Coordinates of C-alpha atoms in Angstrom, one line a residue:
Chain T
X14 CA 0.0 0.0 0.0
X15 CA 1.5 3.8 -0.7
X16 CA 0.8 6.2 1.7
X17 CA -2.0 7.7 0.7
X18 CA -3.3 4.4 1.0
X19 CA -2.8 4.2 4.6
X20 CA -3.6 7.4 5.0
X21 CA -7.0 7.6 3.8
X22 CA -7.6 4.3 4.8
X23 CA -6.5 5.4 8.5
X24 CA -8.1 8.8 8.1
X25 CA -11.7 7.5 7.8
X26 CA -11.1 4.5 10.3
X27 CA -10.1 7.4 13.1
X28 CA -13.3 9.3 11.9
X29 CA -15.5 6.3 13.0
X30 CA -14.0 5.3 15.7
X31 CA -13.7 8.7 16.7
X32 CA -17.5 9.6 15.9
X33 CA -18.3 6.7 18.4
X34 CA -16.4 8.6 21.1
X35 CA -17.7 11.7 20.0
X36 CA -21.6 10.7 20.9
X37 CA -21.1 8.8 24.1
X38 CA -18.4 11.7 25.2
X39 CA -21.5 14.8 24.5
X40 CA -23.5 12.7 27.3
X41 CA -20.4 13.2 29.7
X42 CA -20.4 16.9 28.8
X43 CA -23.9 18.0 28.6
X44 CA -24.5 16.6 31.8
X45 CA -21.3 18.0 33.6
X46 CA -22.0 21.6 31.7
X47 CA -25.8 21.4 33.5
X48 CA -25.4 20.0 36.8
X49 CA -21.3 19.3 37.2
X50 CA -21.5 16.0 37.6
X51 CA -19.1 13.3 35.7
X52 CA -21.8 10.5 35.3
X53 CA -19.7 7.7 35.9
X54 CA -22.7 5.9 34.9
X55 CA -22.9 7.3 31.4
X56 CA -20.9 4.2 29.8
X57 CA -22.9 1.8 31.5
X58 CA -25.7 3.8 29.5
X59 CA -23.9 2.9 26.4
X60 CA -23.4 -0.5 27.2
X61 CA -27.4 -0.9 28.2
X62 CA -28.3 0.9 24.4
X63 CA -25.9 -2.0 23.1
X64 CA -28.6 -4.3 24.6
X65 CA -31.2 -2.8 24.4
X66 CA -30.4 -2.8 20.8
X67 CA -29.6 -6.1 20.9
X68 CA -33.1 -7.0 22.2
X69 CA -35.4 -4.5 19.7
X70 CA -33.7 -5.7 17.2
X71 CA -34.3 -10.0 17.6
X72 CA -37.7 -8.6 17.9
X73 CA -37.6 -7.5 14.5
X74 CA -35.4 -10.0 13.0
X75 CA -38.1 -11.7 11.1
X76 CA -39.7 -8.7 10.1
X77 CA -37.5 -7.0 7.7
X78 CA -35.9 -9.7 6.3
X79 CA -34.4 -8.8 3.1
X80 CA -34.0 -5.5 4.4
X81 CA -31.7 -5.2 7.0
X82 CA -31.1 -1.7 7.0
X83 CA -35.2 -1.1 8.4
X84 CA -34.9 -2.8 10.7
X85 CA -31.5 -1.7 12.1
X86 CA -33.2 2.1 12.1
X87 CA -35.8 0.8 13.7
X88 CA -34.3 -1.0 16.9
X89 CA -31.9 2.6 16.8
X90 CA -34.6 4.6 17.1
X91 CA -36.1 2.6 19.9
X92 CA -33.3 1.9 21.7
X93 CA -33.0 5.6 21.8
X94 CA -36.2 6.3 23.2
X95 CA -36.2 3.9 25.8
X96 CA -32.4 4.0 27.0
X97 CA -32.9 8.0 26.9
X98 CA -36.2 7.2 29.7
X99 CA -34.0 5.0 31.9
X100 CA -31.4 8.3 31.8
X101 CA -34.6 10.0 32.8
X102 CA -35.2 7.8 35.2
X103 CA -31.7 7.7 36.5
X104 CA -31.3 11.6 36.8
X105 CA -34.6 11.6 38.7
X106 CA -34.4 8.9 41.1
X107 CA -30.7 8.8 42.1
X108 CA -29.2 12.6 41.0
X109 CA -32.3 14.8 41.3
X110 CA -32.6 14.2 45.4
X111 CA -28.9 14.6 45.2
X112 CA -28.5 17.9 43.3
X113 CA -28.1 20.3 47.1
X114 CA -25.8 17.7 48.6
X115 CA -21.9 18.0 49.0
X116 CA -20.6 17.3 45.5
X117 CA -18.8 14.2 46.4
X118 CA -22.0 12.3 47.4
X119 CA -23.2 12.6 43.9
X120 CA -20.2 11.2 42.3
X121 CA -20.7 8.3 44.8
X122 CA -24.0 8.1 44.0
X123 CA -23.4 8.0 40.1
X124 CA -20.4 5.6 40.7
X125 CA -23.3 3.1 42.7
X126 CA -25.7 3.6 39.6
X127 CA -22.4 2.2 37.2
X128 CA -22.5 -0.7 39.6
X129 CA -26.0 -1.0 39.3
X130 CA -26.3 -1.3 36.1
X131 CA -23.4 -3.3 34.6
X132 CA -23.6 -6.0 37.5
X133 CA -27.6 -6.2 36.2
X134 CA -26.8 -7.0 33.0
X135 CA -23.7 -8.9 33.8
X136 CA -26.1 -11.3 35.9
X137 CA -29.0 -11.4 33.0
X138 CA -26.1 -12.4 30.5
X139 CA -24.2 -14.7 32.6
X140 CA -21.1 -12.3 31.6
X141 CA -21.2 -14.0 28.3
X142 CA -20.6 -12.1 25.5
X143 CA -23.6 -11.8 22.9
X144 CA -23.2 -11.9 19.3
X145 CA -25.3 -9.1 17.4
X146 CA -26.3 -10.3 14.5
X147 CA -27.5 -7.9 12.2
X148 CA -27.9 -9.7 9.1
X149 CA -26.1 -6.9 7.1
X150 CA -23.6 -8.2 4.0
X151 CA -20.0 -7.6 5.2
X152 CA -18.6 -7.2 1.5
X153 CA -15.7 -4.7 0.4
X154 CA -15.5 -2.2 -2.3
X155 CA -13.4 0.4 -3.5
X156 CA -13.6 4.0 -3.5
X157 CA -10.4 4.9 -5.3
X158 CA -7.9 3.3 -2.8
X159 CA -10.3 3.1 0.0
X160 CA -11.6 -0.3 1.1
X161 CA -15.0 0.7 2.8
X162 CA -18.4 -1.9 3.7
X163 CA -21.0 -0.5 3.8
X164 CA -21.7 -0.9 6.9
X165 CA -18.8 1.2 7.9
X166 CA -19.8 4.1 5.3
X167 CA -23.3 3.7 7.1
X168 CA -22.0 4.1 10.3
X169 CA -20.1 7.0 9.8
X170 CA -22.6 8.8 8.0
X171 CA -25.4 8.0 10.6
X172 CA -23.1 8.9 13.8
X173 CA -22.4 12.4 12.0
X174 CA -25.9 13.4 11.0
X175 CA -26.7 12.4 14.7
X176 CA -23.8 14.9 15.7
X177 CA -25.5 17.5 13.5
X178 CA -28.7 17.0 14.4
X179 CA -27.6 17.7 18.4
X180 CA -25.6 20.6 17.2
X181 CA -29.1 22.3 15.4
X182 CA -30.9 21.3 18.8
X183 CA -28.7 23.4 21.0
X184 CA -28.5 26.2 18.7
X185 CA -32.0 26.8 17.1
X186 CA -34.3 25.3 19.9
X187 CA -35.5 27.3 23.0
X188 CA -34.6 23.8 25.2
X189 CA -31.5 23.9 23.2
X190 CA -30.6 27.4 24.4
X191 CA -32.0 26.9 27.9
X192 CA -29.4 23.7 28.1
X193 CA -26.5 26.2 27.5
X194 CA -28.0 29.2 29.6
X195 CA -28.3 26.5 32.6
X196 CA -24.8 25.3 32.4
X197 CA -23.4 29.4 32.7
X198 CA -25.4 30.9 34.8
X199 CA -28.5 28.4 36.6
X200 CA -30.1 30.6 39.1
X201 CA -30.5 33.5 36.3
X202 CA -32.2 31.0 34.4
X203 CA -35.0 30.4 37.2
X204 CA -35.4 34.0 37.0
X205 CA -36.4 34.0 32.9
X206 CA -38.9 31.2 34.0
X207 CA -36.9 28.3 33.2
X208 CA -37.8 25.4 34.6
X209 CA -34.5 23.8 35.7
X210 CA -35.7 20.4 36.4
X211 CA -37.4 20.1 33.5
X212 CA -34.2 21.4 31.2
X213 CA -32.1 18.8 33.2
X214 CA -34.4 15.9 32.3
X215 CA -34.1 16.8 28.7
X216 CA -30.5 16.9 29.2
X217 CA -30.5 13.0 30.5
X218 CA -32.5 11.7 27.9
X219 CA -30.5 13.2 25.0
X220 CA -27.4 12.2 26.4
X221 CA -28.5 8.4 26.8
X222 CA -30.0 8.3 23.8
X223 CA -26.9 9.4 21.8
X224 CA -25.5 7.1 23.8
X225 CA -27.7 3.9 23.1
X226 CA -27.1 5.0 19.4
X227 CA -23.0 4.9 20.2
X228 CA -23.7 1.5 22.1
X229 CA -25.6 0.0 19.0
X230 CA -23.2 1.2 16.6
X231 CA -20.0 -0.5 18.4
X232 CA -22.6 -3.6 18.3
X233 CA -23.2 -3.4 14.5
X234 CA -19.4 -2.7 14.0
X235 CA -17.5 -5.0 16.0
X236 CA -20.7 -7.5 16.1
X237 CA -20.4 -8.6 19.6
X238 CA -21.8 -6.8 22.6
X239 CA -20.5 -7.3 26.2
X240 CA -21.5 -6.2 30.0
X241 CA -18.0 -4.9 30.0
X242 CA -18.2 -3.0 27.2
X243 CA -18.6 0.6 28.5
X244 CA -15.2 0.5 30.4
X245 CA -12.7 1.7 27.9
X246 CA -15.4 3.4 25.7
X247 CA -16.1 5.1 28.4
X248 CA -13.0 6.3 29.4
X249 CA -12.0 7.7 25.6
X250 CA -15.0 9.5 25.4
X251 CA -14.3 11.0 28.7
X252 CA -11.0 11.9 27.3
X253 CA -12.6 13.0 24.6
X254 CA -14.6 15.5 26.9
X255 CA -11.7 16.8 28.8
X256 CA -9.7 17.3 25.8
X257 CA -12.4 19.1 23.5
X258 CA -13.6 20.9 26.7
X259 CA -15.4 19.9 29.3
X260 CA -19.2 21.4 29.4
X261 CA -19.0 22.5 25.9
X262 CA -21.0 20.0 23.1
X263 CA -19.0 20.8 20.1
X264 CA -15.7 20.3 22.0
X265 CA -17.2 16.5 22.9
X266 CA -17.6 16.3 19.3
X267 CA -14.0 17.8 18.5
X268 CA -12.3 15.7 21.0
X269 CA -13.7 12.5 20.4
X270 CA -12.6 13.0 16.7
X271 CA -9.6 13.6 17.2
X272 CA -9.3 11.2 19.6
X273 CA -10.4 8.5 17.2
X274 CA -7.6 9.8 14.6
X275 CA -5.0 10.0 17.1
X276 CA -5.1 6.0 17.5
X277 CA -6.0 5.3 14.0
X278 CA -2.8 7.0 12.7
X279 CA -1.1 5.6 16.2
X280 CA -1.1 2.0 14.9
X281 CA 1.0 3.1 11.9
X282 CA 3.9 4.3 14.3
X283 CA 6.9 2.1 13.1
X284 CA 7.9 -0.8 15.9
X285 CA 4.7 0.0 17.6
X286 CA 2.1 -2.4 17.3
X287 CA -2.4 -1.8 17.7
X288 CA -1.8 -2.3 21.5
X289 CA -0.1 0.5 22.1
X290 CA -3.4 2.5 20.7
X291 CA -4.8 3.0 24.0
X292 CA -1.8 4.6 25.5
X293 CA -1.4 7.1 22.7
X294 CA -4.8 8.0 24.1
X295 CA -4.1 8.2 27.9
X296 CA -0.7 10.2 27.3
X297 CA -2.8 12.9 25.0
X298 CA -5.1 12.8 28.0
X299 CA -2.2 14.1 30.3
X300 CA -0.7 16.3 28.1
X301 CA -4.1 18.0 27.6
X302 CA -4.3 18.1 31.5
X303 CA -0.5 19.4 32.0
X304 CA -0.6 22.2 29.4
X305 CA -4.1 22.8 28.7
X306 CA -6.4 21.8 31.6
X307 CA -9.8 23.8 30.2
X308 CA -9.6 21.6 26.8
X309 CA -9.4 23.3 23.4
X310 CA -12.4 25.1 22.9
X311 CA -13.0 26.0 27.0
X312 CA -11.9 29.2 28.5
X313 CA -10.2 29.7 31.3
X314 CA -12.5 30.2 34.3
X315 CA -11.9 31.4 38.2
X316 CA -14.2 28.7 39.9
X317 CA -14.0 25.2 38.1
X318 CA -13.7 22.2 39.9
Chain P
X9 CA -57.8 53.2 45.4
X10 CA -56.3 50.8 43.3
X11 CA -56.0 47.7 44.1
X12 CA -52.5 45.6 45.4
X13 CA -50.3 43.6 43.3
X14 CA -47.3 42.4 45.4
X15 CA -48.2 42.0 49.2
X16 CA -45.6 40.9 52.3
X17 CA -46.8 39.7 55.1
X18 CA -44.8 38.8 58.3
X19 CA -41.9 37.4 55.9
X20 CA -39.0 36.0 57.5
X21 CA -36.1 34.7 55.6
X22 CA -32.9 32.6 57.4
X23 CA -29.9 32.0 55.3
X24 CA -28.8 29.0 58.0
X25 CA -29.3 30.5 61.6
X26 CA -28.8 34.1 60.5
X27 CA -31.7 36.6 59.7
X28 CA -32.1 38.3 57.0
X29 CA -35.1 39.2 56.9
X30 CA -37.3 40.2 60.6
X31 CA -40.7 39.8 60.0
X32 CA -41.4 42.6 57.0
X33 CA -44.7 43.5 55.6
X34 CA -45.3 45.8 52.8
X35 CA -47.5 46.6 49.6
X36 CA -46.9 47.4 46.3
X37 CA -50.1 48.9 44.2
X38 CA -50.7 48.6 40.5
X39 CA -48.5 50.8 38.3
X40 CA -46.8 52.2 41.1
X41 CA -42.8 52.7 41.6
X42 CA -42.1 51.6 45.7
X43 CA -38.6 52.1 46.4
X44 CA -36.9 49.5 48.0
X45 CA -33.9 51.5 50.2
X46 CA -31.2 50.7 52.7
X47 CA -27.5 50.3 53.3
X48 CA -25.8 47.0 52.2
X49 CA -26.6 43.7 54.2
X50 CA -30.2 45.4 54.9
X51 CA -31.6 42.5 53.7
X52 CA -32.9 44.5 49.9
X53 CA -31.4 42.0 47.8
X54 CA -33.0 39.0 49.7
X55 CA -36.3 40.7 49.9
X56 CA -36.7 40.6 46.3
X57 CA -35.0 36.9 46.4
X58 CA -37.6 35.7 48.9
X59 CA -40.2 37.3 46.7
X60 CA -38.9 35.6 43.2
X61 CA -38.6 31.8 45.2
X62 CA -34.8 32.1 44.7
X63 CA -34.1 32.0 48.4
X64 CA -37.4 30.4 50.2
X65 CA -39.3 32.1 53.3
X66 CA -38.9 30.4 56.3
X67 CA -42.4 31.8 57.7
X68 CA -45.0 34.6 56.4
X69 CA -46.5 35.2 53.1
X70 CA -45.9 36.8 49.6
X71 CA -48.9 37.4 47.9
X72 CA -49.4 38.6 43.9
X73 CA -52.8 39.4 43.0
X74 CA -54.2 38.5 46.5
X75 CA -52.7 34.8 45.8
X76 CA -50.5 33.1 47.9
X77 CA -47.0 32.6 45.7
X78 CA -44.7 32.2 48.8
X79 CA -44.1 28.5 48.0
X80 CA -44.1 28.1 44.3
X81 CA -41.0 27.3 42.3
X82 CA -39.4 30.5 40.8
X83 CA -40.0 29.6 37.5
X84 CA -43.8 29.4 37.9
X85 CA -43.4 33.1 39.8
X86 CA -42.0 34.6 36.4
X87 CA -45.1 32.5 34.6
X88 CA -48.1 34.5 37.0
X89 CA -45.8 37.2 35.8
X90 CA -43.6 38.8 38.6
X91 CA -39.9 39.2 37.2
X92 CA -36.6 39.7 39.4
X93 CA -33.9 41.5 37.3
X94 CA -30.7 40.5 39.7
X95 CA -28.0 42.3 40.7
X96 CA -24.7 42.9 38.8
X97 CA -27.4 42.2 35.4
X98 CA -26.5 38.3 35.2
X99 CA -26.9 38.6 31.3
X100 CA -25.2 35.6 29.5
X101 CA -21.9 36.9 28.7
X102 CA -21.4 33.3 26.4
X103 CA -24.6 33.9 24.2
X104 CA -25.9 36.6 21.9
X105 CA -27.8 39.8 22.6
X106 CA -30.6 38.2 20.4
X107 CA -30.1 34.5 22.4
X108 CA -30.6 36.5 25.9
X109 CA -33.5 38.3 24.9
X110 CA -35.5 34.9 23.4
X111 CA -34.4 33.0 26.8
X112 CA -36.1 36.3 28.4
X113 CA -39.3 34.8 26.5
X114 CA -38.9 31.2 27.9
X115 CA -42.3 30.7 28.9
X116 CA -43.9 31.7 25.6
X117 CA -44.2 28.7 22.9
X118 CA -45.5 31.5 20.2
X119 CA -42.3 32.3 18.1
X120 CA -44.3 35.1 16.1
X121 CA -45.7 36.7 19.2
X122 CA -41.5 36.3 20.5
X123 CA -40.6 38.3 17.2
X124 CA -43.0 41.0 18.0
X125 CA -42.0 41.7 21.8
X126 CA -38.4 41.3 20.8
X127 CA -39.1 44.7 18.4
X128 CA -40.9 46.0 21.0
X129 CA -37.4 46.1 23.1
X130 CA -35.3 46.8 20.3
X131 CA -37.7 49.7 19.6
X132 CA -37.0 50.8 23.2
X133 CA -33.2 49.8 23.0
X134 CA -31.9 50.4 19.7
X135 CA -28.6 49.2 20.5
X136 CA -29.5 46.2 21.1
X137 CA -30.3 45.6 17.7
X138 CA -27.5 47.3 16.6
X139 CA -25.5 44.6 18.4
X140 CA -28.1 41.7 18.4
X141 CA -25.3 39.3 17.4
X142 CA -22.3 40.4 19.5
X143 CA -21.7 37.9 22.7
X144 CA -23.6 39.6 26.0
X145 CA -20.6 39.6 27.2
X146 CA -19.1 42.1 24.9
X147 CA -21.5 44.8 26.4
X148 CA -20.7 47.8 28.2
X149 CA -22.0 48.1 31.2
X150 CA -24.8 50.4 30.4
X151 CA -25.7 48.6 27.5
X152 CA -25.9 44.9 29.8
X153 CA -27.8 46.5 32.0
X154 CA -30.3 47.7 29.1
X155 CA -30.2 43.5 28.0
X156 CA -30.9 42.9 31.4
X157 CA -34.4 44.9 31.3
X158 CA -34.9 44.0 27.6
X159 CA -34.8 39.9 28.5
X160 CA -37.2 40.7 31.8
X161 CA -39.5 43.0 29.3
X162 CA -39.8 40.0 26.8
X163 CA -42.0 38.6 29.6
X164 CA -44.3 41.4 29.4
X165 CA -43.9 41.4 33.3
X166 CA -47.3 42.7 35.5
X167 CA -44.7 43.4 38.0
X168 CA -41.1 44.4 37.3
X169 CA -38.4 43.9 40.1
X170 CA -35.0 45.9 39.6
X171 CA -32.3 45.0 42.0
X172 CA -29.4 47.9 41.9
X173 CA -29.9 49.4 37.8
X174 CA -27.7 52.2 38.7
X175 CA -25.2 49.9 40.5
X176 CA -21.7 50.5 39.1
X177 CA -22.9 52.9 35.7
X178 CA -21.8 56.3 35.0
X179 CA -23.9 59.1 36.4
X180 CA -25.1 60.0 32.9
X181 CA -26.4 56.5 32.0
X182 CA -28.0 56.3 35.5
X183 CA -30.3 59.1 34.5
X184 CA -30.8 57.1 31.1
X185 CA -31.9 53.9 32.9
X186 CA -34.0 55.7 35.7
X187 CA -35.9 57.4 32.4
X188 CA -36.2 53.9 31.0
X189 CA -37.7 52.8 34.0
X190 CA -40.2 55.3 34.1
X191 CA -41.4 54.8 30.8
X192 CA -41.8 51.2 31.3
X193 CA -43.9 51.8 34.3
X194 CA -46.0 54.7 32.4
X195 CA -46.8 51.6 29.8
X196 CA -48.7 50.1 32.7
X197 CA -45.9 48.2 34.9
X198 CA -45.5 48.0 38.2
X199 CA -41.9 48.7 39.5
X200 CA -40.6 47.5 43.1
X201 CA -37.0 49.4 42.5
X202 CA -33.9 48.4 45.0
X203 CA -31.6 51.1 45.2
X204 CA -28.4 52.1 47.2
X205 CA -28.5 55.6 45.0
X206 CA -31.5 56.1 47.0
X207 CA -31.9 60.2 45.6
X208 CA -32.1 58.5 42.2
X209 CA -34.8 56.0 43.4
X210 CA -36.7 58.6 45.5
X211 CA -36.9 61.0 42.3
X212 CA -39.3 58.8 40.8
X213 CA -40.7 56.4 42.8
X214 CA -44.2 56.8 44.5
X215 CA -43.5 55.6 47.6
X216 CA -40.2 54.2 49.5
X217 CA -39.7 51.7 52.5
X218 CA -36.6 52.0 54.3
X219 CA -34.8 48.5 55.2
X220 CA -32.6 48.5 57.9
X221 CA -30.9 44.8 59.2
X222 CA -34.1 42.9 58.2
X223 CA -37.0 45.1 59.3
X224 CA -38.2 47.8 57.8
X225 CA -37.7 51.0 59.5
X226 CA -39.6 53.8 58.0
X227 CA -42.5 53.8 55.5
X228 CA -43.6 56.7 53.4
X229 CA -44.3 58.9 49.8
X230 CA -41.2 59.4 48.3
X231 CA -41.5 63.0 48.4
X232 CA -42.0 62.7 52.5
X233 CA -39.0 60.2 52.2
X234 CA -36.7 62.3 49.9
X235 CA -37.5 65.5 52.6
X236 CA -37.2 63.2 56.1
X237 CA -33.5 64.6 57.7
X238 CA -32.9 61.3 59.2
X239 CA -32.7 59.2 55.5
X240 CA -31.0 62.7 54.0
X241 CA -28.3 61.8 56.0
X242 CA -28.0 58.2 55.8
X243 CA -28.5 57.9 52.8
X244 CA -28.4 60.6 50.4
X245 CA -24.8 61.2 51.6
X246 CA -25.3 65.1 52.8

């Protein structure tokens, strides 16, 4: 292969990976930017849309036959809806009554919900892992040099329209606007009749949801899904946070990208095999925290913790 | 006699053990001005607080329109239509002129009726539109404080609470803003104004209630207030 084999080839391989941290790393930022919190319980999120995929989309396996594709953006769209409730759900049961307490209790508390939910699904799988059988074709073709499926083109494609969509629902909407007003300044926002609660529930469901759609993505992708799943996801996408920013939604998007092309273009590193990938990531992380603490797109600010 | 919009009875409000406010009672009537005065820590700030749900009452009642309020979540306070502009403006320095104003509007699902109250300030603040897509923060301090009382206008507020205007703003612009005021209030809104510059506040208000460590001290028409020696002297820095 030339270069601009591997290039390309790498480029669009860091782009998906990197669009998968991208969507599970927004959750970990919208929710910090509303209610500075770092929901440790946001991969397990992931990891439950994985199944919950899983699950809607057996249920439609004899359905669409013949047509994959339907039924794949059915079970998404699903999933979304129901994993985005159970964030609901989450935020109001175990966050919500938590919201005056001492910041650390919080963090405990979301660290208990993590538990919670990958030792549930860890028991109702028997820790096996699950194949996810989607039925879609895994053929090759070429785009000049570029070997793509197209599943992978799919992928790609879908994770960035998602990304887009967000973007036009925190720009153009009023919930959209309210969700940044809340995460600068929350007691003005009470006083322009905002109902905080309410904006913060929002918050939860689109971050699971986005999630769930990261979760069944990895599933279609790497066609296995696993209890354990969320753990490393988890932690690149809140790398991905931290480096893009932490708070702001286009700096998750941002970070997780680059991210995702940092270890894609990693693996091509002379004497320095695939495994190393995940340290490339870790060592960004630092760097980011030595020199540049408030990410690239955050601002420096006098009371952060 | 017209009839009472904003009504305190017996309100106490604790921040922990300590009291701010003692017990205070006092009325505000439709399309008055009532002057809120008193040095700072007087309790001015947390009256208005207590009043907007921000900082809850520990015992008495708020009333607005002869209904009790004292309980409800702040933003169901701006809904009935009572509006607390805070201190120091608390614009959003990180969004637009244009994205502060439609947050003022929160409340309202009608994006045409938005449109038309957001001319309605620009008409009254045509800077604002001049800078409609510049970051709040960009502002100067005059021109926040004008984005302040634009966003609480989008409401179309039946009661408009100002805590400090003047605070920190070049005489000149203070006698800009106090004007604003006025005119707001001549359109039919009622004004409960906190002030420190209390000669400023006393020039137009109707009537004035002097706070003094939580309880209110002295009562009164503005032009008795603006004449009593004892408030000349505390006060109006003679």
């Amino acid at each position: 292969m030339t270069f601009w084999e591997i290039f390309l080839q790498q480029l669009f391989n860091g782009l998906l990976i990197g669009s998968f941290y991208g969507l599970v790393a927004i959750g970990y930022s919208m929710v910090y930017g509303i209610i500075k919190l770092l929901n440790f319980a946001h991969a397990d999120i992931y990891m439950s849309g994985a199944f919950v995929g899983l699950i809607t989309l057996s249920l439609f396996a004899n359905t669409f036959v013949g047509n994959a594709w339907l039924g794949i953006v059915l079970s998404l769209l699903i999933s979304m809806l129901l994993v985005g409730m159970l964030g609901v759900l989450i935020q109001r049961v175990a966050y919500r009554p938590m919201l005056k307490a001492p910041r650390l209790s919080i963090l405990i508390t979301a660290l208990a919900v993590s538990m919670l939910l990958y030792n549930t699904v860890m028991l109702l799988t028997q820790g096996q892992y699950k194949p996810f059988r989607t039925g879609l074709t895994h053929d090759s073709f070429f785009v000049g040099p570029l070997r793509l499926t197209e599943t992978r083109v799919v992928l790609l494609v879908a994770a960035i329209a998602l990304m887009i969509i967000l973007h036009l629902f925190i720009t153009r909407t009023m919930y959209g606007k309210a969700m940044r007003a809340i995460s600068l300044d929350r007691d003005t926002c009470q006083l322009m009749g905002i109902n905080v609660f309410q904006i913060v529930a929002i918050t939860f469901f689109v971050g699971s949801a986005l999630a769930a759609a990261a979760g069944i993505m990895a599933g279609v992708y790497y066609g296995t899904v696993h209890f354990y799943m969320g753990f490393l996801i988890g932690l690149k996408a809140f790398t991905s946070a931290v480096i893009g920013g932490i708070g702001i939604i286009p700096g998750a998007m941002l970070g997780g990208l680059l991210l995702g092309l940092l270890e894609s273009f990693s693996t091509q590193i002379p004497f320095v095999g695939t495994v190393w990938k995940d340290v490339f990531s870790f060592v960004f992380l630092i760097l980011f925290l030595l020199f540049r603490p408030t990410g690239i797109l955050g601002r420096a600010e006098s009371e952060r913790m | 006699m017209s009839e009472v919009v904003l009504e305190l009875k017996n309100v106490e409000t604790r921040y922990g053990q300590i009291y701010a406010l003692r017990g205070i009672n006092f009325q505000v009537k439709k399309g008055e001005i009532v002057a809120l005065l008193g040095a700072n820590g007087a309790g001015k700030s947390t009256t208005l607080k207590t009043i907007s749900s921000l900082v809850p009452a520990s015992a008495g009642q708020v009333l607005f329109m002869g209904q009790e309020i004292t309980h409800e979540q702040p933003h169901s306070i701006v809904e009935m239509g009572v509006i607390h502009v805070p201190e120091g403006r608390m614009i959003f320095k990180e969004l637009t002129v244009r994205e502060n104003l439609e947050l003022g509007s929160f409340t309202l699902k009608d994006n045409v009726e938005r449109n038309r109250r957001m001319e309605k300030v620009f008409d009254k603040f045509p800077v604002l539109k001049e800078r409609h897509k510049q970051m709040g923060g960009f502002l100067s301090g005059g021109e926040q404080q004008m984005l302040a009382i634009g966003r609480a206008m989008m409401t179309e507020p039946k009661v408009l609470m100002l805590d400090e205007p003047s605070m920190g703003l070049a005489p000149i612009l203070v006698q800009t803003i106090m004007e604003i005021i006025r005119q707001i209030n001549d359109e039919g809104t009622t004004v409960l104004l906190v002030e420190q510059n209390a000669k400023a506040a006393l020039k137009m208000a109707d009537r004035g209630y002097v706070l003094e460590t939580g309880e209110i001290v002295m009562e009164g028409d503005a032009s008795v207030l603006s004449q009593d020696e004892s408030i000349v002297k505390a006060y109006l820095g003679e």
